[in-house]
Short mmCIF file of C-alpha atoms in Angstrom, two decimals:
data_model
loop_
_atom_site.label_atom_id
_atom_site.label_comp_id
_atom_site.label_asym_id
_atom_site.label_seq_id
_atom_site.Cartn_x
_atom_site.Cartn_y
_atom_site.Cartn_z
CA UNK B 15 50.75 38.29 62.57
CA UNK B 16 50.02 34.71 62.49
CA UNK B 17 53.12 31.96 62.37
CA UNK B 18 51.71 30.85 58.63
CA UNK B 19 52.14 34.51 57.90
CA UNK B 20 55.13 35.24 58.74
CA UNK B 21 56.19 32.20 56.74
CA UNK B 22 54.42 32.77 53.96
CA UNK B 23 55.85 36.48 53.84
CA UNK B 24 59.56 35.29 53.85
CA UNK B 25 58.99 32.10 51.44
CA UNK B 26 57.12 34.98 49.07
CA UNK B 27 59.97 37.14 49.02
CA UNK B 28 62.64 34.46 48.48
CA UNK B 29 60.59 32.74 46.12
CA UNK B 30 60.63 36.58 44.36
CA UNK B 31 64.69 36.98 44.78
CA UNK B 32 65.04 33.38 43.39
CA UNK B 33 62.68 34.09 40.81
CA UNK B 34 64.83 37.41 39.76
CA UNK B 35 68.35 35.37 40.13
CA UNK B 36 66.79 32.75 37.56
CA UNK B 37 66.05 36.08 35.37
CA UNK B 38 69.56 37.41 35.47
CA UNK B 39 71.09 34.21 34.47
CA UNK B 40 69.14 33.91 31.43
CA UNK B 41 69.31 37.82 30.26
CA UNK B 42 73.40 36.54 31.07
CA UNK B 43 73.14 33.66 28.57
CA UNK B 44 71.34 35.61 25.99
CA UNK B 45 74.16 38.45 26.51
CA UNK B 46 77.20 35.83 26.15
CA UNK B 47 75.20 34.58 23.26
CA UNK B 48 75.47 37.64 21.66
CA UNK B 49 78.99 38.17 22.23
CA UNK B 50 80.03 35.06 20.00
CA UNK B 51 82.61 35.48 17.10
CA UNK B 52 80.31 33.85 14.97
CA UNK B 53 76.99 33.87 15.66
CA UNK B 54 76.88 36.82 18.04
CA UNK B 55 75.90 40.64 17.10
CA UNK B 56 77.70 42.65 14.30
CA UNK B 57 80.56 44.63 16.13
CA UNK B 58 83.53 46.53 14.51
CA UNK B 59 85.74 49.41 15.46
CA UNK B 60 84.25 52.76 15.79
CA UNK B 61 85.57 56.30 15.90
CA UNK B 62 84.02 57.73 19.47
CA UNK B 63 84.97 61.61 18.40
CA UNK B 64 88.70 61.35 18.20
CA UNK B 65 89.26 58.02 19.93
CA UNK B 66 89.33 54.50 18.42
CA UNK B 67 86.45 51.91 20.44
CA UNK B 68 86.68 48.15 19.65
CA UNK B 69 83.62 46.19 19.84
CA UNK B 70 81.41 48.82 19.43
CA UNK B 71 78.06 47.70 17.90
CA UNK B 72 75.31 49.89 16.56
CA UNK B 73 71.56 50.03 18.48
CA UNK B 74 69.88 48.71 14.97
CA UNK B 75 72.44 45.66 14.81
CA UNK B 76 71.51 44.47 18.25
CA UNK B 77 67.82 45.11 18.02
CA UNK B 78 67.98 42.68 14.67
CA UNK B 79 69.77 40.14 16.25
CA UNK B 80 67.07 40.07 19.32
CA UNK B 81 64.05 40.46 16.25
CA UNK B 82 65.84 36.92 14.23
CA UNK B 83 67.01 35.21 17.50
CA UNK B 84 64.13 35.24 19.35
CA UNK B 85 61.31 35.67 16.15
CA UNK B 86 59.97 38.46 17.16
CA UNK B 87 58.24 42.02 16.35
CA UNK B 88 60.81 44.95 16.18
CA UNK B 89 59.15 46.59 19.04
CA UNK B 90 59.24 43.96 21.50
CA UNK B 91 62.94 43.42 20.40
CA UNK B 92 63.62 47.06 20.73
CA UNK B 93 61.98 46.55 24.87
CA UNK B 94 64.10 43.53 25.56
CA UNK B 95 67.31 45.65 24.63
CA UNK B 96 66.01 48.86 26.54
CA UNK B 97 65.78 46.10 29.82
CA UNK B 98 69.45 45.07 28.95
CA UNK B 99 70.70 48.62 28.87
CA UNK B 100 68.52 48.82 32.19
CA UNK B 101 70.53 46.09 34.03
CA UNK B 102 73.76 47.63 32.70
CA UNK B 103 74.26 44.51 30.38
CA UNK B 104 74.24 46.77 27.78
CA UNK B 105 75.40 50.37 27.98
CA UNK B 106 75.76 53.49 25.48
CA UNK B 107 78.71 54.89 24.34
CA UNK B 108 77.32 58.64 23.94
CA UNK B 109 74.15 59.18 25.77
CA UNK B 110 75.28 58.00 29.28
CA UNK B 111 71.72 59.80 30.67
CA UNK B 112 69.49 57.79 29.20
CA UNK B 113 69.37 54.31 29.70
CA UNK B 114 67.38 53.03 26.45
CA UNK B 115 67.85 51.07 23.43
CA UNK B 116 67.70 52.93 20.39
CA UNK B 117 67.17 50.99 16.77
CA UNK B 118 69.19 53.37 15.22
CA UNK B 119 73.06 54.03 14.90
CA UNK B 120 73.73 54.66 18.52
CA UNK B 121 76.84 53.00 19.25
CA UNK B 122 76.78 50.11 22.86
CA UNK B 123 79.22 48.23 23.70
CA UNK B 124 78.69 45.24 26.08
CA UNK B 125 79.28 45.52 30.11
CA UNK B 126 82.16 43.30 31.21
CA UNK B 127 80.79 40.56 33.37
CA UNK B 128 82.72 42.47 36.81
CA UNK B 129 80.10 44.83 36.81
CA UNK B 130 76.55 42.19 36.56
CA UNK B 131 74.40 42.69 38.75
CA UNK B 132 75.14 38.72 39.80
CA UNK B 133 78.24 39.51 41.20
CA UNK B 134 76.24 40.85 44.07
CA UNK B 135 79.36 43.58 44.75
CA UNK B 136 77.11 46.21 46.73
CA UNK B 137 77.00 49.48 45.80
CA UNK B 138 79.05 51.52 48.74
CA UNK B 139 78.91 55.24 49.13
CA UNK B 140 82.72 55.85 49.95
CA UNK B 141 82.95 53.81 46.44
CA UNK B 142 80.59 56.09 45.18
CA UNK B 143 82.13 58.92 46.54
CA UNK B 144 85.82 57.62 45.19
CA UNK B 145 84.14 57.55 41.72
CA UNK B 146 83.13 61.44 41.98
CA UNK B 147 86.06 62.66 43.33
CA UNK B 148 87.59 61.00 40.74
CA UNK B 149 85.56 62.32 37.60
CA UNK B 150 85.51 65.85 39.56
CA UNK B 151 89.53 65.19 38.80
CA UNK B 152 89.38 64.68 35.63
CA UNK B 153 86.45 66.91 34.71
CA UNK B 154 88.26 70.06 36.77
CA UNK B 155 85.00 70.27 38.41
CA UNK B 156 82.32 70.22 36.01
CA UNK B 157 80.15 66.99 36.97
CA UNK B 158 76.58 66.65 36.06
CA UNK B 159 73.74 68.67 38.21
CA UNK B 160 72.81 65.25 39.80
CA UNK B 161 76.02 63.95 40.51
CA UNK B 162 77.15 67.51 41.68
CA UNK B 163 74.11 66.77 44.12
CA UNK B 164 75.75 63.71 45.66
CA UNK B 165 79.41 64.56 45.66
CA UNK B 166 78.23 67.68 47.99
CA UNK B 167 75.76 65.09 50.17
CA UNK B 168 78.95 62.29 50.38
CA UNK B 169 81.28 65.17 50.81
CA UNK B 170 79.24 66.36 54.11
CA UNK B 171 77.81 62.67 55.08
CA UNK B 172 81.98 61.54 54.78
CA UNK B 173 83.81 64.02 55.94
CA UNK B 174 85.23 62.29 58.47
CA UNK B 175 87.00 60.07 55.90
CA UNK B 176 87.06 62.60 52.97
CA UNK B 177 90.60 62.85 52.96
CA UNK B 178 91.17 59.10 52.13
CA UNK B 179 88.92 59.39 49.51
CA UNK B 180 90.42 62.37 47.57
CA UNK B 181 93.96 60.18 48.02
CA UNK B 182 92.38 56.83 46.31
CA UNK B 183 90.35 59.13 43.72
CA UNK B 184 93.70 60.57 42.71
CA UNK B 185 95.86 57.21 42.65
CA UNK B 186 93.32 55.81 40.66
CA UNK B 187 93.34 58.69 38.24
CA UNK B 188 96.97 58.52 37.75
CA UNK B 189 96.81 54.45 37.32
CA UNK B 190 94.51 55.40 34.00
CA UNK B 191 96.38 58.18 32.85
CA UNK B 192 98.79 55.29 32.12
CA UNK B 193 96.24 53.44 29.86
CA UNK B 194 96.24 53.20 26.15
CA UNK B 195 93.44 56.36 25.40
CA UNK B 196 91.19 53.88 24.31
CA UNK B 197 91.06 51.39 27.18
CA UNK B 198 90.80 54.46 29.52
CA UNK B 199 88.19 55.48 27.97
CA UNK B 200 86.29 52.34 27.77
CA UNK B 201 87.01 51.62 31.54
CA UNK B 202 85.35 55.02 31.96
CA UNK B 203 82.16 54.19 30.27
CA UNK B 204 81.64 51.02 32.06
CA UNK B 205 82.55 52.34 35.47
CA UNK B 206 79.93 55.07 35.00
CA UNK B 207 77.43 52.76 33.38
CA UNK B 208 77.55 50.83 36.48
CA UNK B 209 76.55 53.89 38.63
CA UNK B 210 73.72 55.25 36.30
CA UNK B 211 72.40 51.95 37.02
CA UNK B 212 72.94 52.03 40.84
CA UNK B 213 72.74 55.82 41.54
CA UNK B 214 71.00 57.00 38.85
CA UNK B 215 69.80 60.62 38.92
CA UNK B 216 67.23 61.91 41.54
CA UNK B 217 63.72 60.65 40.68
CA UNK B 218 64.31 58.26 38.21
CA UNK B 219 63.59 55.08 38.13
CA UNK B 220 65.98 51.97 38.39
CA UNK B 221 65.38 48.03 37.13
CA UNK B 222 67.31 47.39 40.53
CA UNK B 223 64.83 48.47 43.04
CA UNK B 224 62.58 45.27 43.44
CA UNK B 225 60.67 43.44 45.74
CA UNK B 226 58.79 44.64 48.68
CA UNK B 227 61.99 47.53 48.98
CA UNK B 228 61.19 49.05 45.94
CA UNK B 229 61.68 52.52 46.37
CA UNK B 230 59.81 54.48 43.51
CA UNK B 231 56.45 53.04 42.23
CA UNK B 232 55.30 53.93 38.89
CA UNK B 233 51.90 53.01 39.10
CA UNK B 234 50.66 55.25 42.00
CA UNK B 235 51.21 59.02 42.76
CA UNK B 236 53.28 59.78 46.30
CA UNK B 237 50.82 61.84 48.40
CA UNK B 238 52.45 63.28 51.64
CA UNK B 239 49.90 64.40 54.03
CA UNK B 240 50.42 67.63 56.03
CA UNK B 241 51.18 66.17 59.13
CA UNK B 242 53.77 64.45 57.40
CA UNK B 243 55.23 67.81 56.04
CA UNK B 244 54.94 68.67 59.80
CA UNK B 245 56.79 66.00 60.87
CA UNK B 246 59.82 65.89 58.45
CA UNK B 247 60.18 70.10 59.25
CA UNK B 248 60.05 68.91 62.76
CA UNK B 249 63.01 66.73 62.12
CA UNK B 250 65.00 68.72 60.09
CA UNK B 251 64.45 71.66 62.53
CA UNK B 252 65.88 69.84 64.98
CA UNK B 253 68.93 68.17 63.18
CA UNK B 254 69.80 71.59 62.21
CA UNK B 255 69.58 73.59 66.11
CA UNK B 256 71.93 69.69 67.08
CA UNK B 257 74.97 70.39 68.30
CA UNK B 258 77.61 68.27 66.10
CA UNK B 259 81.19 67.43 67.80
CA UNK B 260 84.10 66.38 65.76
CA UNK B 261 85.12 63.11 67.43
CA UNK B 262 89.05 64.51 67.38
CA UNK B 263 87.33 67.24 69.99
CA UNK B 264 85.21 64.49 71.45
CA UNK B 265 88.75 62.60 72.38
CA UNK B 266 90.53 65.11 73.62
CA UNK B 267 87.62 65.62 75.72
CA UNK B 268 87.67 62.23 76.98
CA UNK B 269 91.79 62.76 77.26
CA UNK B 270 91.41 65.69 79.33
CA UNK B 271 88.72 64.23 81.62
CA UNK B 272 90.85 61.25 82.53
CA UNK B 273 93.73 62.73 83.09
CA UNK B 274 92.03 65.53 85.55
CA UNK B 275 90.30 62.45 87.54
CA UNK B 276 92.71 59.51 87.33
CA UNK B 277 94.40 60.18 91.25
CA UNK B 278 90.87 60.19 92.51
CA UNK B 279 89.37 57.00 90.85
CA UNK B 280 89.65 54.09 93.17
CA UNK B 281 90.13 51.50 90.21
CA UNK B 282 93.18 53.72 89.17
CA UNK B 283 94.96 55.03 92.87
CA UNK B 284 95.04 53.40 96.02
CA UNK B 285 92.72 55.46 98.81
CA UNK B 286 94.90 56.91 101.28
CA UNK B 287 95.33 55.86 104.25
CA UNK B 288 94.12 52.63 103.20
CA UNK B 289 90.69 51.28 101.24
CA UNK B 290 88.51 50.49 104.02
CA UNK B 291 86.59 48.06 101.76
CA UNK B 292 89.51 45.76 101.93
CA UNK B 293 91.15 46.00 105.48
CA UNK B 294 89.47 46.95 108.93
CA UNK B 295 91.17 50.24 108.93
CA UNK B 296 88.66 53.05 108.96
CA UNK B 297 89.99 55.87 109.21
CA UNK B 298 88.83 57.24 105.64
CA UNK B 299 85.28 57.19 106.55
CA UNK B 300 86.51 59.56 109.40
CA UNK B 301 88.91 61.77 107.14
CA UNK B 302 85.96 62.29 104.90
CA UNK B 303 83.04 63.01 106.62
CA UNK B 304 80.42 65.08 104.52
CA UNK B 305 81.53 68.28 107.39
CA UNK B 306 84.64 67.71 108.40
CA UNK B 307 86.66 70.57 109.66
CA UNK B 308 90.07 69.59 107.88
CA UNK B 309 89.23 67.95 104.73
CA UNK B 310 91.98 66.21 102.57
CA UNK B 311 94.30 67.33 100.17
CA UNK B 312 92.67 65.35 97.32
CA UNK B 313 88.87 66.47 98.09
CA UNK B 314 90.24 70.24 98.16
CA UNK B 315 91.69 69.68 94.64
CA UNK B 316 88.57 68.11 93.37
CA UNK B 317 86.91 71.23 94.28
CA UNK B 318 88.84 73.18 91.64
CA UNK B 319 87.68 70.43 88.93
CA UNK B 320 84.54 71.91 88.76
CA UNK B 321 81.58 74.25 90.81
CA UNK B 322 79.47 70.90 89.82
CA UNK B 323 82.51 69.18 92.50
CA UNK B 324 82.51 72.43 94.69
CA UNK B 325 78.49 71.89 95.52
CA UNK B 326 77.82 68.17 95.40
CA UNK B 327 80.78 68.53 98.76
CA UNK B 328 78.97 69.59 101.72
CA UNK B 329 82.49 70.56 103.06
CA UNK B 330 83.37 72.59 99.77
CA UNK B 331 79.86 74.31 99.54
CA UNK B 332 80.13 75.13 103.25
CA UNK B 333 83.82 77.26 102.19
CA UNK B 334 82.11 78.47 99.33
CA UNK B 335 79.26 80.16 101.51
CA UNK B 336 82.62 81.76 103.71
CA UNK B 337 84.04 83.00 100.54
CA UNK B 338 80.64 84.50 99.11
CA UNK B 339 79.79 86.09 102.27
CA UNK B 340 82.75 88.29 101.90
CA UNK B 341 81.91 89.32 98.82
CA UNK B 342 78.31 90.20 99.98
CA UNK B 343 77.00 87.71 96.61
CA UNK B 344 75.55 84.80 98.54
CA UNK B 345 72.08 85.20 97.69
CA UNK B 346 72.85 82.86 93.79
CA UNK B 347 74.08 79.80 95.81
CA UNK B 348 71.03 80.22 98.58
CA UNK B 349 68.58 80.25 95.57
CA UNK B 350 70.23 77.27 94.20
CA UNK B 351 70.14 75.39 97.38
CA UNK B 352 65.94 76.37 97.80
CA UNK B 353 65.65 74.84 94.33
CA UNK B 354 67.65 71.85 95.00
CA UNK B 355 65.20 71.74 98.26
CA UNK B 356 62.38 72.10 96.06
CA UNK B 357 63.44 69.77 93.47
CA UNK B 358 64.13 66.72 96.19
CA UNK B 359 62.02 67.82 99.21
CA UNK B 360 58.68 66.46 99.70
CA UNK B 361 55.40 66.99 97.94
CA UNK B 362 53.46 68.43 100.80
CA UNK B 363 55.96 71.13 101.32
CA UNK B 364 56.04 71.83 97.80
CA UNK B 365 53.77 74.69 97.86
CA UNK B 366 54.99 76.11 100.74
CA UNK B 367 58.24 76.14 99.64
CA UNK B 368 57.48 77.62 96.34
CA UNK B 369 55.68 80.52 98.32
CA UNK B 370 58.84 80.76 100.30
CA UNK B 371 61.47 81.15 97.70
CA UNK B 372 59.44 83.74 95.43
CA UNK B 373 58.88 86.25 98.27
CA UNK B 374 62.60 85.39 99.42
CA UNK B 375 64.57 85.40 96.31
CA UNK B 376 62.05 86.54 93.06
CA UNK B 377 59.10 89.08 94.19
CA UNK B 378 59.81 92.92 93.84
CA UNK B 379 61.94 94.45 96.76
CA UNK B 380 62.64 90.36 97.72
CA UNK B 381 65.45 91.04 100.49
CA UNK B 382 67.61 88.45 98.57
CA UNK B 383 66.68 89.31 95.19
CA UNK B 384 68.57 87.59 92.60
CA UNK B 385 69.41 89.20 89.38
CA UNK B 386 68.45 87.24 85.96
CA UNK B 387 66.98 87.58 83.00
CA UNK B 388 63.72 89.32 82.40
CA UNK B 389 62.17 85.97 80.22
CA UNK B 390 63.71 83.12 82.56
CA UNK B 391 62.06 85.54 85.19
CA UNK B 392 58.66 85.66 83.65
CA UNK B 393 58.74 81.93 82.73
CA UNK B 394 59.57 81.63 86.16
CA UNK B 395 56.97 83.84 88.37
CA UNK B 396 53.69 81.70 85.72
CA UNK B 397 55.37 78.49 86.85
CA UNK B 398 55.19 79.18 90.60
CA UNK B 399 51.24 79.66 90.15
CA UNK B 400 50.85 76.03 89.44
CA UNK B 401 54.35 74.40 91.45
CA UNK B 402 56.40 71.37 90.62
CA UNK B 403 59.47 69.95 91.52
CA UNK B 404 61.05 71.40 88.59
CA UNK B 405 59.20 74.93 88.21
CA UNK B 406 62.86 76.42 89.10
CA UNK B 407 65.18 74.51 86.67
CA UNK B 408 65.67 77.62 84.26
CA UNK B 409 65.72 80.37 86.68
CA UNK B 410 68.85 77.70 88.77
CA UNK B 411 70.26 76.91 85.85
CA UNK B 412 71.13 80.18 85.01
CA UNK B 413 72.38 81.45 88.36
CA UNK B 414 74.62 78.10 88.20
CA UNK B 415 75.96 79.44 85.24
CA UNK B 416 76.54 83.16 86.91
CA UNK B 417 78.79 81.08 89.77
CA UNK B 418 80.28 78.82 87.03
CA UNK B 419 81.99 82.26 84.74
CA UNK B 420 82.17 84.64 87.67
CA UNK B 421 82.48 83.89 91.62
CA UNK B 422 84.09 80.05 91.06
CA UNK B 423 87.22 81.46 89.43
CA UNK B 424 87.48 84.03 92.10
CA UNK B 425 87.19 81.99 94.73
CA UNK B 426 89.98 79.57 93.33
CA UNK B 427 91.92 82.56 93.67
CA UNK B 428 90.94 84.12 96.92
CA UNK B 429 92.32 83.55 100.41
CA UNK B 430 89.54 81.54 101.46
CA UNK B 431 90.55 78.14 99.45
CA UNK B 432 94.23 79.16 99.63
CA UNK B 433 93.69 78.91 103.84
CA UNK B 434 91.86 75.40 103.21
CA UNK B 435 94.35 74.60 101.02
CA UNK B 436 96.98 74.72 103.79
CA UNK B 437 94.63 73.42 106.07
CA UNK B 438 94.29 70.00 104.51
CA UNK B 439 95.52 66.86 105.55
CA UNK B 440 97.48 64.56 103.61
CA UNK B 441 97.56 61.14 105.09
CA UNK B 442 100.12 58.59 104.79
CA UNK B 443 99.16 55.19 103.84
CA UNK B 444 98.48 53.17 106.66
CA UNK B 445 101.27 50.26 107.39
CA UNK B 446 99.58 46.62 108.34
CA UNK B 447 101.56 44.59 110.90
CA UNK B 448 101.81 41.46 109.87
CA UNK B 449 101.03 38.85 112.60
CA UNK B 450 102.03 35.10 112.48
CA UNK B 451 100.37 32.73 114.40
CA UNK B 452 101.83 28.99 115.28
CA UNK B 453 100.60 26.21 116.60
CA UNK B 454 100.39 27.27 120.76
CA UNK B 455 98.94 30.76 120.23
#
């Protein structure tokens, strides 16, 4: 898209918004017009079933009014009121669903100027939501099919703030319970007047949505294709199998995680002896070499963070291989290290390799035959006839999970770490010397 297009596209669609503004403020006029004392449209005080409504005026009053104001036809008067009850300049008293001007005795009464759509106050959907919970208040539950529809979406789409809402939806219904009956229920018919016109019901068409963003067209039929259909099932299929966290669980999470790992971040504890990135004092390289025979006391407790921890240490997975040995179970943690070996060795080994491990760990009567699952298995075996670097991932993921519920937690308990426990070193921060130097040295 060309510069002169781009332009042209933006100047189009603000010339459009400033062309609707201009429309607004002259439907306003007309609608202040026809408020006046004097020369404005017939109102009185009706009877709305048992409550008293000031300013009320009937649907046939207005309609003449528009037909001698503006000279013309009955019809096209009866249209320019229908677009004012479409703005929510206008709005009925009884028949809240449909949002038409009727030249009869249907009683309107006139918006109050809070609620134009000048004022530019967006629609919000915890507003929204405030509104329903407060009609669901006041009508004990009985809303209309539509807005039962979105109270249950808001209700699921705000749950994390759905509490809040109830509290305002009920402090604003006991602030009108202490209106006069008929302000209350005036305040009632504008505030839902004002949502018709912004939510209206599923399907139906609003004077709002213009512009290049208009949502519904009623000049052409919607036709969905079927890979569209596909696509959207797709979607849905997978927001549904999602996993969803509450972010109170997600925090404590986070909590739990820092306070496990805060002695062994180097931002948050000093490195003992000393931080051999700041001083010439090495011995922590030498204290923590990948085999060392006496590890630390800190790298032995990070083993019992995690079996993740206990295998990424060369030191730890070489006391895990001890421990496993005794218990005759070491043939899960030699399959996971063949994968790892697949998974980062080379790519002319690969196949050899692959060969390796399935007569080793997978074929019948393998001598280290590993016991999972008969589908990872068979996903497994029609990998290895065309290898990869990841042809293994299932079949080690789930003997990673065998260690992670079942031979970890005994081996935290077993004599083996309890003997490297008492093995490890705990070294005391080194003390610098501090040297002075004067002029004749």
């Amino acid at each position: 898209m060309t510069f002169i297009q781009v332009n042209s596209h933006k100047y189009g669609r603000l010339s459009e918004e400033c062309s609707q503004l201009l429309m607004f403020f002259q439907l306003e006029a007309i609608v202040v017009e026809m408020q006046d004392p004097k020369n404005g449209v017939k109102n009185s005080v009706q009877k709305l079933n048992v409550t008293t409504i000031p300013h009320a005026a009937a649907g046939n009053d207005i309609i003449a009014w528009i037909n001698t104001k503006m000279k013309t036809t009955v019809e096209e008067a009866q249209v320019f009121g229908t677009m004012l009850v479409a703005y929510g300049y206008i709005y009925p008293l009884k028949n809240h669903n449909k949002l038409v001007m009727c030249n009869d005795s249907s009683l309107y009464r006139f918006q109050t100027p809070y609620f134009w759509p000048t004022q530019k106050w967006v629609p919000e959907d915890s507003d929204y939501a405030i509104y329903l919970a407060k009609r669901n208040i006041r009508k004990k539950g009985q809303l209309e099919p539509y807005e039962q529809t979105h109270y249950n979406h808001l209700h699921e789409w705000l749950n994390h703030k759905w509490e809040f809402i109830v509290m305002q939806a009920t402090e604003q219904y006991k602030a009108g319970r202490d209106r006069n009956k008929p302000d209350r229920v005036i305040f009632d018919c504008q505030e839902r007047a004002y949502w018709m016109v912004n939510r209206p019901p599923h399907r139906t068409h609003s004077a709002l949505d213009c512009g290049p963003e208009r949502l519904i067209d009623p000049n052409t039929e919607e036709r969905i294709s079927f890979d569209q259909y596909r696509r959207v099932n797709v979607f849905y299929q997978q927001a549904i199998m999602r996993s969803k966290v509450k972010s109170s669980v997600s925090l404590g999470a986070l909590v739990k995680y820092i306070t496990t790992y805060k002695n062994h971040d180097p931002f948050l504890a000093p490195c003992q002896p000393s931080n051999p990135w700041q001083t010439d004092h090495d011995a922590y390289w030498t204290l923590n070499m990948r085999r060392v025979e006496a590890p630390t006391k800190m790298r032995v407790e990070r083993w019992s963070f995690s079996l993740f921890e206990l295998l990424t240490d060369l030191r730890g997975r070489d006391d895990f291989k001890i421990f496993l040995k005794k218990e005759f179970s070491g043939e899960n943690l030699a399959f996971w290290e063949a994968a790892e070996e697949l998974k980062w060795g080379t790519a002319s080994s690969m196949s050899t390799k692959a060969e390796t491990i399935f007569k080793t760990f997978l074929a019948p009567g393998a001598p280290r035959w590993i016991n999972i699952d008969g589908r990872t298995m068979g996903l497994t075996v029609k990998g290895l006839e065309h290898p990869h670097r990841y042809v293994l991932e299932a079949a080690q993921t789930h003997v990673f999970l065998l260690m992670k519920k079942d031979t970890f937690f005994r081996y935290l308990k077993s004599p083996t770490y309890k003997e490297i426990q008492k093995k490890a070193l705990s070294p005391e921060t080194h003390s610098f010397r501090l040297v002075f130097f004067t002029n004749g040295n």
